[in-house]
C-alpha positions as semicolon CSV with decimal commas, in nm:
position;residue;x (nm);y (nm);z (nm)
1;M;0,000;0,000;0,000
2;G;0,131;0,337;-0,090
3;T;0,054;0,680;0,039
4;N;-0,220;0,899;-0,094
5;S;0,034;1,138;-0,245
6;Q;0,173;0,857;-0,466
7;S;-0,166;0,757;-0,603
8;S;-0,273;1,115;-0,670
9;T;0,008;1,161;-0,924
10;I;-0,125;0,883;-1,151
11;L;-0,331;1,025;-1,435
12;N;-0,650;0,855;-1,543
13;S;-0,774;1,044;-1,848
14;D;-0,669;1,255;-2,141
15;D;-0,752;1,570;-1,941
16;D;-0,461;1,506;-1,702
17;I;-0,694;1,482;-1,403
18;P;-0,518;1,309;-1,114
19;A;-0,669;0,993;-0,966
20;P;-0,870;1,047;-0,646
21;A;-0,643;1,075;-0,344
22;H;-0,835;0,821;-0,136
23;L;-0,751;0,526;-0,372
24;S;-0,475;0,275;-0,304
25;D;-0,188;0,213;-0,548
26;D;-0,361;-0,103;-0,678
27;T;-0,681;0,084;-0,755
28;A;-0,490;0,372;-0,909
29;A;-0,302;0,123;-1,128
30;C;-0,639;0,010;-1,263
31;F;-0,694;0,362;-1,392
32;V;-0,368;0,341;-1,584
33;S;-0,446;-0,004;-1,730
34;V;-0,802;0,098;-1,821
35;K;-0,659;0,401;-1,997
36;G;-0,423;0,173;-2,188
37;L;-0,710;-0,057;-2,281
38;K;-0,912;0,241;-2,400
39;E;-0,624;0,367;-2,613
40;N;-0,565;0,022;-2,761
41;W;-0,935;-0,011;-2,843
42;Q;-0,942;0,333;-3,003
43;K;-0,634;0,246;-3,211
44;W;-0,784;-0,085;-3,325
45;S;-1,116;0,085;-3,404
46;H;-0,947;0,350;-3,616
47;E;-0,738;0,089;-3,804
48;H;-1,048;-0,125;-3,863
49;Q;-1,242;0,173;-3,998
50;E;-0,959;0,250;-4,240
51;Y;-0,947;-0,114;-4,348
52;Q;-1,324;-0,121;-4,404
53;K;-1,295;0,180;-4,635
54;H;-1,095;-0,044;-4,872
55;N;-1,303;-0,359;-4,821
56;P;-1,530;-0,401;-5,126
57;F;-1,778;-0,609;-4,922
58;S;-1,824;-0,349;-4,651
59;N;-2,108;-0,099;-4,634
60;N;-1,845;0,165;-4,554
61;T;-1,668;0,131;-4,891
62;R;-1,587;0,458;-5,057
63;P;-1,705;0,475;-5,417
64;S;-1,356;0,588;-5,519
65;V;-1,200;0,256;-5,414
66;E;-1,122;0,052;-5,724
67;V;-1,226;-0,309;-5,688
68;P;-1,019;-0,553;-5,896
69;Q;-1,216;-0,701;-6,185
70;R;-1,176;-1,038;-6,356
71;G;-0,873;-1,047;-6,576
72;Q;-0,669;-0,807;-6,365
73;D;-0,349;-0,937;-6,206
74;D;-0,462;-0,881;-5,845
75;Y;-0,813;-1,023;-5,889
76;G;-0,878;-1,301;-5,636
77;R;-0,551;-1,238;-5,453
78;P;-0,506;-1,124;-5,093
79;L;-0,365;-0,780;-5,020
80;Q;0,012;-0,767;-5,043
81;G;0,172;-0,791;-4,702
82;S;-0,145;-0,924;-4,536
83;M;-0,159;-1,222;-4,303
84;T;-0,370;-1,406;-4,562
85;E;-0,095;-1,368;-4,820
86;Q;0,162;-1,496;-4,569
87;R;-0,053;-1,800;-4,479
88;G;-0,084;-1,881;-4,851
89;K;0,293;-1,862;-4,899
90;D;0,348;-2,082;-4,593
91;A;0,098;-2,340;-4,722
92;H;0,265;-2,343;-5,064
93;T;0,606;-2,402;-4,905
94;H;0,468;-2,684;-4,689
95;I;0,305;-2,859;-4,986
96;C;0,623;-2,829;-5,194
97;R;0,816;-2,999;-4,913
98;E;0,559;-3,282;-4,902
99;V;0,584;-3,332;-5,281
100;Q;0,964;-3,349;-5,257
101;E;0,939;-3,599;-4,971
102;L;0,697;-3,813;-5,175
103;C;0,941;-3,818;-5,468
104;E;1,220;-3,928;-5,233
105;V;1,003;-4,209;-5,094
106;I;0,919;-4,328;-5,447
107;K;1,289;-4,315;-5,535
108;N;1,378;-4,522;-5,224
109;I;1,110;-4,793;-5,247
110;G;1,054;-4,795;-5,624
111;E;1,203;-5,033;-5,875
112;P;1,382;-4,944;-6,199
113;R;1,156;-4,992;-6,506
114;D;1,421;-4,976;-6,778
115;S;1,770;-5,117;-6,832
116;D;1,933;-4,781;-6,749
117;G;1,762;-4,766;-6,411
118;E;1,655;-4,406;-6,471
119;V;1,279;-4,465;-6,476
120;I;1,163;-4,560;-6,128
121;A;0,811;-4,687;-6,061
122;V;0,613;-4,826;-5,770
123;R;0,265;-4,970;-5,735
124;F;0,010;-4,755;-5,551
125;G;-0,062;-5,029;-5,294
126;K;0,303;-5,058;-5,193
127;L;0,343;-4,680;-5,181
128;F;0,025;-4,643;-4,976
129;E;0,137;-4,899;-4,719
130;H;0,475;-4,731;-4,683
131;Y;0,359;-4,370;-4,698
132;V;0,065;-4,403;-4,455
133;T;0,309;-4,377;-4,163
134;I;0,442;-4,048;-4,306
135;S;0,125;-3,868;-4,405
136;N;-0,248;-3,927;-4,446
137;K;-0,262;-3,710;-4,759
138;L;-0,096;-3,941;-5,013
139;V;-0,353;-3,909;-5,290
140;G;-0,366;-3,530;-5,266
141;V;0,013;-3,504;-5,272
142;L;0,026;-3,746;-5,569
143;L;-0,223;-3,531;-5,760
144;R;-0,015;-3,220;-5,687
145;A;0,305;-3,399;-5,796
146;R;0,135;-3,507;-6,120
147;K;0,020;-3,151;-6,184
148;Q;0,384;-3,042;-6,145
149;K;0,484;-3,323;-6,389
150;L;0,700;-3,501;-6,130
151;V;0,505;-3,829;-6,137
152;D;0,262;-3,998;-6,372
153;F;-0,009;-4,261;-6,329
154;E;-0,324;-4,374;-6,505
155;G;-0,665;-4,256;-6,399
156;E;-0,802;-3,941;-6,251
157;M;-0,811;-4,050;-5,885
158;L;-0,654;-4,336;-5,690
159;W;-0,849;-4,538;-5,434
160;Q;-0,698;-4,765;-5,169
161;G;-0,771;-5,130;-5,243
162;K;-0,927;-5,071;-5,585
163;D;-0,619;-4,911;-5,744
164;D;-0,341;-5,092;-5,556
165;H;-0,210;-5,231;-5,889
166;V;-0,175;-4,888;-6,059
167;V;0,188;-4,807;-6,141
168;I;0,319;-4,466;-6,036
169;T;0,620;-4,354;-6,237
170;L;0,870;-4,097;-6,113
171;L;0,945;-3,860;-6,402
172;Q;1,227;-3,657;-6,248
């Protein structure tokens, strides 16, 4: 507990009005933290209002804000520097790592298909049994690897059990 003179020097508003002299230091500290909360809320509110002015789905959109149209480079893309953009980049990096890991697994457990030993292939059933301990997203990663022309296989989708005989070829 402090003295009344200590608590009266703590300011509790923008008008520089001292806290009441009869309050303890703990109570006076609440005035300071409430002031900080108020300032933080005001700051967030102002930033949110500015953001909403540029949000095309907000009722507060200024008519002068240009909304990207189909065909423009930034159409359907998050704002540069936003958290959404960063999450997208992080997801892309993670998926690329999983595709590389899948190619390494195919290289390790696959068998050479030609006399040179350059073309490596593995059956889906064998790959599934081995890869299930690594990830539960094998088919999705295979589809992504095929889109990037790293692997090739017949069919549009692979199903466990039904497509265990399908040969997956490593292209690179």
